[in-house]
Structures are given as structure tokens and as C-alpha cells.
Amino acid sequence: MAITLLITDQNLTVQGDPLTGWTGLDAMKKFNEPAAGSVVLPAYPEVMAQLQRGNRLVVIRDGSIWTAGPMEKPTDYEWSVDGQPGVGQVTVNFSDDLAKVAAKIVLPEPAATWELQHGDTWRQFDTVNSETIIRTLVNENAGPGARADRRIPQLVLGTAAGVGTATSVRTRFEPVLDPCRLAASAGGQIGFGTQQVGPQIVFGCYAPVDRTATARFSTGLGNLRGISYSQSAPEVTHALVAGREDEGSSIRTFVQVADTAAAAAWWPVEKYVDGGADDDTKGELTASGTSEIADGAAPVTLSTVTVDTPDLQAGRDYDLGDRVTIALPHGLVVTDLVRAITLQATADEGEQIATVIGSQDATTDPQIVRLIRTLGRRLGRLETR
């Protein structure tokens, strides 16, 4: 496998020759999340000249872009007589362009400046296709439809994929990806992300594919190097969703959303959910419950180290969100969604692919990250009422 690293500016213009001499690369793509990666480079003057704030790093694997996006920490430099003699080394931390979208918040009145927003206005979608909701939120707050001062350079919307189902979302002043993930989860479990295509950053949605019959990993097939597997009880099987309570009124809407199959297989687990809407006439409380059930499903966490073969390669034969099959050495066969794919490479040992497969919280991020996001979403609902 051949790997090429390029630096571009925000307009996707290449800044110099490909980066050479790197000793370690780690580039993780995540399902409905910004990517995360790092690369260790010799700190040659020509390398350091390209590592400027605002620039992007593009990882190309066998002629196709693996990840491309901003450098979050462009220069983590080290030098010592014993450890890194000569020019020293620099570690670069980077993401993909979805990180720039994640940095935006939802303005309920996207055409108005921040100073002219109204405190009682919401951006609301009532029984709308989930792909349409996601594309609209990104377009209004970061894409060509946003105010000029909020647009991400070169970001465009790709052709609609025609995926997703109808759901309802009500949001304001939240990070853009929070309601996007809610819509994706409640509206058909679809995926979304960015991809550099020529001189543009293309945002789009897609439907994960069931590849359980063709994307199979096992020791017998020779494409499985290592595996760790765990399964836990669900965190919620019955979401007890409450509508907002009006002062001076005893009337309040309550909705229950249940995963009866999980409750029967394990046991009923109830969880109180602040629905963030007055009632369920437009399906908002049901959507909140559906998303909570998806987030708290019985976590199957399957982390593997796989090997690309001529018959099965990451990015070609399976990708983020696809459902694949893993045959464990003791005979159990597991099928679930690909949540993350990591390209790891060193100058001496070549590359390997690591995949994280499982339920919504099957991720290499600490559990506290998911908890903080949930708390942030709930606090946002309280503070923006």
C-alpha cells in the first residue's frame, strides 16, 4: 500500500511537496463524527514551513483520499540530544473537514446576525425526511446557504442520496452535529460526512449497506489479526419522555418509547428523558425517545485488527456504517455496524487496519465523552427555553 501526505490551505491549494520521512501515522475515520489522527515527522525546514495554522492535512492511500481536514495541533515539536537529535521531530494532530462543521452552532434564524437572534425562536422540522433535515442544518449554518461570514471555504452540498425516513427535530444554539445525529438516528440510522473531491469539500448523507454476506472477517480467512469483544446489558429499553412543563399548568405530555425485544431478552430498563418540546403532535417527543433507545441499546463492542486482502479492503469493500460479519475464534458469529476504521502505518512495519464494530457507543473514545455530550445537550435544552 502506498501512502501520500499533502498539506493544503483552506482553499485546498497544495502548499508544497508531499511530506516525507514520517515514522508513524494514525488516521481514524468515525461514523457520524469528525475523524482523528496524528503523524510523526522529521522537523525539516521545508516541512515546518507547511505546518501553518489554518492549513489542512490530506492522507492519500493508494490514490484515494482516506482523510482530509484541518490540523488541530500543527506543531508539537520535540528535540533532545538523546531522544531526537538533528532537527528533532514534530507530531501533527489532525481531523477531517467535518470538524469544521462540528464547530458551528445552530442559529434558529440563520439569515440574521447573532445580535439579531430572537430568544423565543426555534429551528423546527416537523415530520421531515432525516436527510433533508441534516442537509438543511449544515447548509444554513456552514454551507453555501449560510451567512457569508459563517461559510466554510469550499464546502458544498453533494447530490441528495434519497435516504432516510421522516422524523422531527427542534433545535437552537446547539452544536450543529447534535441535531444532525438525532435526525440520523431517529430517521433511518443514516450516515453523513465530508469528502474532498477535487477543489471542493462535499458534504452528503448515505445509507449504510448490509455487507454481512460479503464483508466477513475470521482467522480462517486470514484477514483477522486480533480481536476484543464485549457485550453489556442495555442502558435503556423504555424511554419515558416528558414534554415541557408550563408554569401554572398541571397539564404535561408524556410519551413512552420502548424496545420490547431488548426488554424481553434482558430486562426492562427505564430512563427519564427531557423531550425538549411542549407535546408530541409533531413527533418530537417520540423522536427524542427513539434516539435515546438507539444510544442506549445493548452495547456490543467489537474492536478488531484486520488485514486488507485482495478480496476485502477497507474503503472499497466496506466502509463506515456498513454492517459486517466477524467470526470469533470460539465459534460465535457477530454482525454489527462499522463505527470507526483506523489506518495505522509505520515506516518500518508497513500498515494495518483496525476497525471498531458495535452499537452506538462502541467507540474508542472514553465513555465520559459520550456522557459529556449527553449532559451538554440536556443543559442546552434547559438554557435555551
Short mmCIF file of C-alpha atoms in Angstrom, two decimals:
data_model
loop_
_atom_site.label_atom_id
_atom_site.label_comp_id
_atom_site.label_asym_id
_atom_site.label_seq_id
_atom_site.Cartn_x
_atom_site.Cartn_y
_atom_site.Cartn_z
CA MET A 1 0.00 0.00 0.00
CA ALA A 2 1.24 3.49 -0.84
CA ILE A 3 0.54 6.44 1.45
CA THR A 4 0.99 10.08 0.46
CA LEU A 5 0.65 13.07 2.81
CA LEU A 6 -0.09 16.54 1.47
CA ILE A 7 -0.62 19.93 3.10
CA THR A 8 -3.19 22.34 1.64
CA ASP A 9 -4.51 25.73 2.67
CA GLN A 10 -8.19 26.34 3.47
CA ASN A 11 -8.93 26.68 -0.25
CA LEU A 12 -7.47 23.20 -0.88
CA THR A 13 -4.38 24.53 -2.68
CA VAL A 14 -1.38 22.22 -2.14
CA GLN A 15 1.37 24.06 -0.24
CA GLY A 16 4.46 22.09 -1.20
CA ASP A 17 5.93 18.71 -1.94
CA PRO A 18 4.45 15.60 -0.28
CA LEU A 19 5.65 15.13 3.31
CA THR A 20 8.40 12.54 3.51
CA GLY A 21 10.34 10.83 6.27
CA TRP A 22 7.33 10.25 8.53
CA THR A 23 7.78 7.44 11.03
CA GLY A 24 4.25 6.87 12.34
CA LEU A 25 0.73 7.56 11.07
CA ASP A 26 -2.63 7.01 12.77
CA ALA A 27 -5.77 8.14 10.91
CA MET A 28 -9.17 7.16 12.29
CA LYS A 29 -12.43 7.72 10.41
CA LYS A 30 -15.59 7.71 12.55
CA PHE A 31 -19.27 7.15 11.79
CA ASN A 32 -21.13 10.48 12.03
CA GLU A 33 -18.19 12.00 13.94
CA PRO A 34 -15.14 14.03 12.94
CA ALA A 35 -12.02 11.97 12.23
CA ALA A 36 -8.94 11.96 14.45
CA GLY A 37 -5.34 11.35 13.53
CA SER A 38 -1.68 12.06 14.10
CA VAL A 39 1.56 11.77 12.18
CA VAL A 40 5.18 12.00 13.35
CA LEU A 41 7.55 13.84 11.01
CA PRO A 42 11.18 14.96 11.00
CA ALA A 43 11.17 18.72 11.60
CA TYR A 44 12.92 19.70 8.39
CA PRO A 45 12.61 23.40 7.49
CA GLU A 46 10.62 22.57 4.37
CA VAL A 47 8.19 20.51 6.48
CA MET A 48 7.80 23.14 9.21
CA ALA A 49 7.15 25.79 6.58
CA GLN A 50 3.97 23.95 5.56
CA LEU A 51 2.69 23.30 9.08
CA GLN A 52 0.90 26.62 9.44
CA ARG A 53 -2.28 27.27 11.40
CA GLY A 54 -5.39 27.06 9.25
CA ASN A 55 -3.82 24.56 6.84
CA ARG A 56 -5.15 21.04 6.21
CA LEU A 57 -3.56 17.60 6.04
CA VAL A 58 -4.62 15.14 3.34
CA VAL A 59 -3.92 11.41 3.75
CA ILE A 60 -3.97 9.57 0.42
CA ARG A 61 -3.96 5.78 0.42
CA ASP A 62 -3.40 4.02 -2.92
CA GLY A 63 -4.54 7.06 -4.86
CA SER A 64 -7.76 7.63 -2.87
CA ILE A 65 -8.22 10.19 -0.09
CA TRP A 66 -8.52 8.44 3.28
CA THR A 67 -8.99 11.58 5.39
CA ALA A 68 -8.63 15.29 4.69
CA GLY A 69 -9.12 18.15 7.08
CA PRO A 70 -7.71 20.79 9.41
CA MET A 71 -4.62 20.37 11.55
CA GLU A 72 -5.84 20.84 15.12
CA LYS A 73 -2.31 20.86 16.54
CA PRO A 74 0.07 21.55 13.65
CA THR A 75 3.32 21.69 15.62
CA ASP A 76 4.03 19.56 18.67
CA TYR A 77 7.81 19.80 18.44
CA GLU A 78 10.46 17.80 20.35
CA TRP A 79 14.23 17.87 20.33
CA SER A 80 16.84 16.44 22.68
CA VAL A 81 20.42 15.24 22.48
CA ASP A 82 19.46 11.70 23.48
CA GLY A 83 15.97 11.29 22.07
CA GLN A 84 15.53 13.27 18.83
CA PRO A 85 18.91 14.54 17.64
CA GLY A 86 19.41 16.54 14.48
CA VAL A 87 16.40 18.70 13.55
CA GLY A 88 14.12 16.93 16.04
CA GLN A 89 10.62 15.67 15.31
CA VAL A 90 7.16 17.19 15.12
CA THR A 91 3.83 15.48 15.79
CA VAL A 92 0.82 16.80 13.89
CA ASN A 93 -2.72 16.16 15.12
CA PHE A 94 -5.45 16.47 12.50
CA SER A 95 -9.12 15.79 11.83
CA ASP A 96 -11.32 15.80 8.74
CA ASP A 97 -13.43 18.66 7.41
CA LEU A 98 -16.46 17.50 9.38
CA ALA A 99 -14.65 19.03 12.39
CA LYS A 100 -15.24 22.48 10.91
CA VAL A 101 -18.95 21.73 10.60
CA ALA A 102 -18.95 20.48 14.19
CA ALA A 103 -17.56 23.84 15.29
CA LYS A 104 -20.77 25.65 14.26
CA ILE A 105 -23.89 26.10 16.37
CA VAL A 106 -27.47 26.15 15.11
CA LEU A 107 -28.87 29.65 14.71
CA PRO A 108 -32.68 29.49 14.74
CA GLU A 109 -32.67 32.45 12.33
CA PRO A 110 -29.70 31.60 10.10
CA ALA A 111 -30.04 34.68 7.88
CA ALA A 112 -29.72 37.04 10.87
CA THR A 113 -26.58 38.00 12.78
CA TRP A 114 -26.05 36.73 16.31
CA GLU A 115 -27.06 40.09 17.74
CA LEU A 116 -30.45 39.94 15.98
CA GLN A 117 -31.46 36.42 17.06
CA HIS A 118 -34.74 36.20 18.97
CA GLY A 119 -34.84 34.27 22.24
CA ASP A 120 -38.17 32.60 21.53
CA THR A 121 -37.36 31.32 18.02
CA TRP A 122 -36.54 27.69 17.21
CA ARG A 123 -35.37 25.91 14.07
CA GLN A 124 -38.06 23.30 13.72
CA PHE A 125 -38.65 20.40 11.34
CA ASP A 126 -41.98 18.62 11.65
CA THR A 127 -42.13 15.12 10.13
CA VAL A 128 -39.41 15.83 7.57
CA ASN A 129 -37.04 13.38 5.87
CA SER A 130 -33.91 13.00 8.02
CA GLU A 131 -31.51 13.58 5.12
CA THR A 132 -33.31 16.83 4.33
CA ILE A 133 -33.03 17.95 7.96
CA ILE A 134 -29.30 17.22 8.12
CA ARG A 135 -28.51 18.85 4.78
CA THR A 136 -30.56 21.93 5.69
CA LEU A 137 -28.88 22.41 9.07
CA VAL A 138 -25.40 22.09 7.57
CA ASN A 139 -26.24 24.33 4.62
CA GLU A 140 -27.77 27.10 6.75
CA ASN A 141 -25.01 27.17 9.35
CA ALA A 142 -21.83 26.22 7.47
CA GLY A 143 -22.51 25.74 3.77
CA PRO A 144 -23.36 27.92 0.77
CA GLY A 145 -26.71 28.84 2.35
CA ALA A 146 -25.10 30.31 5.47
CA ARG A 147 -24.25 33.95 6.03
CA ALA A 148 -21.01 34.81 4.23
CA ASP A 149 -19.09 35.18 7.49
CA ARG A 150 -20.11 31.66 8.63
CA ARG A 151 -19.42 29.70 5.44
CA ILE A 152 -16.68 27.08 5.42
CA PRO A 153 -14.41 27.70 2.41
CA GLN A 154 -15.01 25.26 -0.48
CA LEU A 155 -17.83 23.44 1.37
CA VAL A 156 -20.72 22.39 -0.89
CA LEU A 157 -23.64 20.01 -0.61
CA GLY A 158 -23.42 16.90 -2.73
CA THR A 159 -26.36 15.45 -4.62
CA ALA A 160 -29.09 14.23 -2.30
CA ALA A 161 -28.84 10.46 -1.83
CA GLY A 162 -32.57 9.94 -1.26
CA VAL A 163 -32.03 8.14 2.05
CA GLY A 164 -33.60 8.34 5.48
CA THR A 165 -37.12 8.39 6.87
CA ALA A 166 -39.33 11.11 8.30
CA THR A 167 -38.66 12.43 11.81
CA SER A 168 -38.98 15.66 13.77
CA VAL A 169 -36.28 17.91 15.22
CA ARG A 170 -36.49 21.12 17.24
CA THR A 171 -33.21 22.88 17.97
CA ARG A 172 -31.44 26.15 18.63
CA PHE A 173 -27.98 27.14 19.86
CA GLU A 174 -26.79 23.50 19.90
CA PRO A 175 -23.65 22.30 18.12
CA VAL A 176 -24.79 21.54 14.57
CA LEU A 177 -23.86 17.86 14.66
CA ASP A 178 -26.03 17.19 17.74
CA PRO A 179 -29.41 17.60 15.97
CA CYS A 180 -27.87 16.03 12.86
CA ARG A 181 -27.03 12.89 14.83
CA LEU A 182 -30.51 12.93 16.37
CA ALA A 183 -32.10 13.10 12.91
CA ALA A 184 -29.76 10.40 11.57
CA SER A 185 -30.51 8.07 14.46
CA ALA A 186 -34.29 8.58 14.61
CA GLY A 187 -34.70 8.89 10.84
CA GLY A 188 -33.43 5.61 9.45
CA GLN A 189 -29.94 5.22 11.00
CA ILE A 190 -28.26 7.01 8.11
CA GLY A 191 -24.71 8.29 7.88
CA PHE A 192 -23.22 11.63 6.92
CA GLY A 193 -19.79 13.14 6.40
CA THR A 194 -17.45 15.20 4.26
CA GLN A 195 -15.16 14.19 1.41
CA GLN A 196 -12.61 16.17 -0.56
CA VAL A 197 -13.47 15.91 -4.25
CA GLY A 198 -11.19 17.94 -6.49
CA PRO A 199 -11.31 21.60 -5.39
CA GLN A 200 -14.37 21.11 -3.16
CA ILE A 201 -15.32 19.73 0.25
CA VAL A 202 -18.52 17.80 -0.39
CA PHE A 203 -20.97 17.15 2.44
CA GLY A 204 -23.50 14.38 1.99
CA CYS A 205 -25.61 11.65 3.56
CA TYR A 206 -25.70 7.96 2.77
CA ALA A 207 -27.43 4.75 3.79
CA PRO A 208 -25.16 2.15 5.41
CA VAL A 209 -25.11 -1.12 3.48
CA ASP A 210 -25.67 -4.66 4.76
CA ARG A 211 -22.44 -6.38 3.73
CA THR A 212 -22.67 -9.29 6.17
CA ALA A 213 -22.56 -11.79 3.30
CA THR A 214 -19.51 -10.29 1.59
CA ALA A 215 -17.52 -8.43 4.27
CA ARG A 216 -16.53 -11.26 6.58
CA PHE A 217 -13.55 -11.47 8.91
CA SER A 218 -12.12 -14.58 10.53
CA THR A 219 -8.84 -16.27 11.34
CA GLY A 220 -9.63 -18.87 8.71
CA LEU A 221 -9.88 -16.23 6.00
CA GLY A 222 -6.53 -14.80 7.11
CA ASN A 223 -7.84 -11.24 7.43
CA LEU A 224 -8.14 -11.06 11.22
CA ARG A 225 -5.08 -10.37 13.39
CA GLY A 226 -6.60 -9.56 16.75
CA ILE A 227 -9.93 -9.08 18.46
CA SER A 228 -11.54 -7.89 21.69
CA TYR A 229 -15.25 -8.41 22.27
CA SER A 230 -17.72 -7.47 24.98
CA GLN A 231 -21.48 -7.29 25.34
CA SER A 232 -23.38 -5.44 28.05
CA ALA A 233 -26.97 -5.05 29.15
CA PRO A 234 -28.88 -2.15 27.58
CA GLU A 235 -28.76 1.21 29.31
CA VAL A 236 -32.38 1.87 28.37
CA THR A 237 -35.23 -0.21 26.94
CA HIS A 238 -38.09 2.14 27.90
CA ALA A 239 -37.59 5.86 27.27
CA LEU A 240 -40.07 7.80 29.41
CA VAL A 241 -40.20 11.12 27.58
CA ALA A 242 -41.65 14.23 29.21
CA GLY A 243 -42.80 17.32 27.39
CA ARG A 244 -42.05 20.76 28.74
CA GLU A 245 -43.98 21.90 31.79
CA ASP A 246 -45.74 25.26 31.57
CA GLU A 247 -45.77 27.39 34.69
CA GLY A 248 -49.17 27.45 36.37
CA SER A 249 -50.44 24.44 34.43
CA SER A 250 -50.86 20.86 35.63
CA ILE A 251 -51.06 19.52 32.09
CA ARG A 252 -47.93 17.92 30.70
CA THR A 253 -47.42 15.48 27.82
CA PHE A 254 -45.75 12.13 28.50
CA VAL A 255 -44.70 9.63 25.82
CA GLN A 256 -43.15 6.18 26.19
CA VAL A 257 -40.89 4.65 23.53
CA ALA A 258 -39.94 1.03 24.16
CA ASP A 259 -37.64 -1.61 22.73
CA THR A 260 -39.72 -4.61 23.77
CA ALA A 261 -37.34 -7.13 22.18
CA ALA A 262 -34.38 -5.87 24.24
CA ALA A 263 -36.52 -5.76 27.39
CA ALA A 264 -37.59 -9.38 26.84
CA ALA A 265 -34.04 -10.56 26.12
CA TRP A 266 -32.52 -8.73 29.11
CA TRP A 267 -34.89 -6.89 31.46
CA PRO A 268 -36.81 -3.60 31.30
CA VAL A 269 -34.61 -0.56 31.93
CA GLU A 270 -36.49 2.73 32.27
CA LYS A 271 -34.94 6.15 31.69
CA TYR A 272 -36.43 9.61 32.07
CA VAL A 273 -35.88 11.81 29.01
CA ASP A 274 -36.45 15.55 28.71
CA GLY A 275 -38.12 15.72 25.31
CA GLY A 276 -37.48 19.43 24.76
CA ALA A 277 -40.91 20.10 23.21
CA ASP A 278 -44.36 21.02 24.52
CA ASP A 279 -46.15 17.96 23.16
CA ASP A 280 -45.89 15.14 20.61
CA THR A 281 -48.26 16.47 17.98
CA LYS A 282 -45.32 16.82 15.60
CA GLY A 283 -43.48 13.70 16.77
CA GLU A 284 -40.66 15.50 18.59
CA LEU A 285 -41.05 13.62 21.88
CA THR A 286 -41.18 10.29 20.06
CA ALA A 287 -38.04 11.21 18.11
CA SER A 288 -36.20 12.02 21.37
CA GLY A 289 -37.24 8.66 22.81
CA THR A 290 -36.24 6.77 19.66
CA SER A 291 -32.80 8.38 19.70
CA GLU A 292 -32.34 7.59 23.40
CA ILE A 293 -33.22 3.94 22.76
CA ALA A 294 -30.69 3.77 19.91
CA ASP A 295 -27.97 5.38 22.03
CA GLY A 296 -28.62 3.04 24.96
CA ALA A 297 -29.02 -0.23 23.05
CA ALA A 298 -27.27 -3.29 24.45
CA PRO A 299 -23.66 -2.32 23.72
CA VAL A 300 -21.81 -4.86 21.63
CA THR A 301 -18.26 -3.59 21.43
CA LEU A 302 -16.03 -5.39 18.98
CA SER A 303 -12.58 -4.00 18.29
CA THR A 304 -10.54 -5.80 15.68
CA VAL A 305 -7.21 -5.59 13.93
CA THR A 306 -7.80 -6.62 10.36
CA VAL A 307 -5.68 -7.09 7.28
CA ASP A 308 -6.67 -5.92 3.84
CA THR A 309 -6.63 -8.72 1.30
CA PRO A 310 -7.13 -8.60 -2.47
CA ASP A 311 -10.72 -9.73 -1.85
CA LEU A 312 -11.63 -7.40 1.04
CA GLN A 313 -10.33 -3.87 1.55
CA ALA A 314 -11.46 -1.03 3.80
CA GLY A 315 -12.92 1.87 1.88
CA ARG A 316 -13.51 -0.30 -1.18
CA ASP A 317 -15.48 -3.33 0.01
CA TYR A 318 -16.82 -1.93 3.29
CA ASP A 319 -16.90 1.45 4.97
CA LEU A 320 -18.26 3.41 7.92
CA GLY A 321 -21.77 2.44 8.94
CA ASP A 322 -21.84 -0.80 6.93
CA ARG A 323 -22.92 -3.98 8.66
CA VAL A 324 -20.21 -6.66 8.54
CA THR A 325 -19.60 -10.13 9.96
CA ILE A 326 -16.90 -11.23 12.42
CA ALA A 327 -16.37 -14.91 13.22
CA LEU A 328 -14.82 -15.15 16.68
CA PRO A 329 -12.27 -17.92 17.26
CA HIS A 330 -14.53 -19.71 19.78
CA GLY A 331 -17.34 -20.06 17.24
CA LEU A 332 -19.62 -17.07 17.92
CA VAL A 333 -20.52 -15.04 14.82
CA VAL A 334 -21.22 -11.34 15.35
CA THR A 335 -22.76 -8.90 12.89
CA ASP A 336 -22.91 -5.17 13.57
CA LEU A 337 -22.10 -1.71 12.24
CA VAL A 338 -18.62 -0.38 11.49
CA ARG A 339 -18.23 2.61 13.84
CA ALA A 340 -14.60 3.50 13.14
CA ILE A 341 -11.79 2.49 10.80
CA THR A 342 -8.19 3.34 11.66
CA LEU A 343 -5.29 3.33 9.24
CA GLN A 344 -2.08 2.76 11.19
CA ALA A 345 1.30 2.75 9.49
CA THR A 346 4.99 2.95 10.33
CA ALA A 347 7.95 3.39 8.07
CA ASP A 348 9.42 0.05 9.14
CA GLU A 349 6.41 -2.27 9.57
CA GLY A 350 4.01 -1.05 6.93
CA GLU A 351 0.29 -0.58 7.58
CA GLN A 352 -2.61 -2.31 9.27
CA ILE A 353 -6.32 -1.55 9.52
CA ALA A 354 -8.17 -1.57 12.85
CA THR A 355 -11.97 -1.48 12.93
CA VAL A 356 -14.39 -0.80 15.77
CA ILE A 357 -17.70 -2.57 15.29
CA GLY A 358 -20.76 -2.47 17.51
CA SER A 359 -23.63 -0.42 18.87
CA GLN A 360 -23.89 3.36 19.18
CA ASP A 361 -21.35 3.70 21.99
CA ALA A 362 -18.89 1.18 20.54
CA THR A 363 -16.11 3.67 20.09
CA THR A 364 -12.50 4.17 21.01
CA ASP A 365 -13.47 7.40 22.79
CA PRO A 366 -13.81 7.17 26.58
CA GLN A 367 -17.34 6.68 27.91
CA ILE A 368 -17.06 10.07 29.62
CA VAL A 369 -17.03 11.75 26.19
CA ARG A 370 -20.47 10.36 25.42
CA LEU A 371 -21.70 11.34 28.88
CA ILE A 372 -20.47 14.91 28.49
CA ARG A 373 -22.19 15.20 25.11
CA THR A 374 -25.48 13.95 26.59
CA LEU A 375 -25.27 16.34 29.52
CA GLY A 376 -24.39 19.21 27.21
CA ARG A 377 -27.41 18.50 25.05
CA ARG A 378 -29.71 18.45 28.08
CA LEU A 379 -28.24 21.61 29.56
CA GLY A 380 -28.63 23.30 26.19
CA ARG A 381 -32.32 22.48 26.20
CA LEU A 382 -32.69 23.98 29.67
CA GLU A 383 -30.71 27.14 28.95
CA THR A 384 -32.45 27.91 25.66
CA ARG A 385 -36.03 27.70 26.92
#
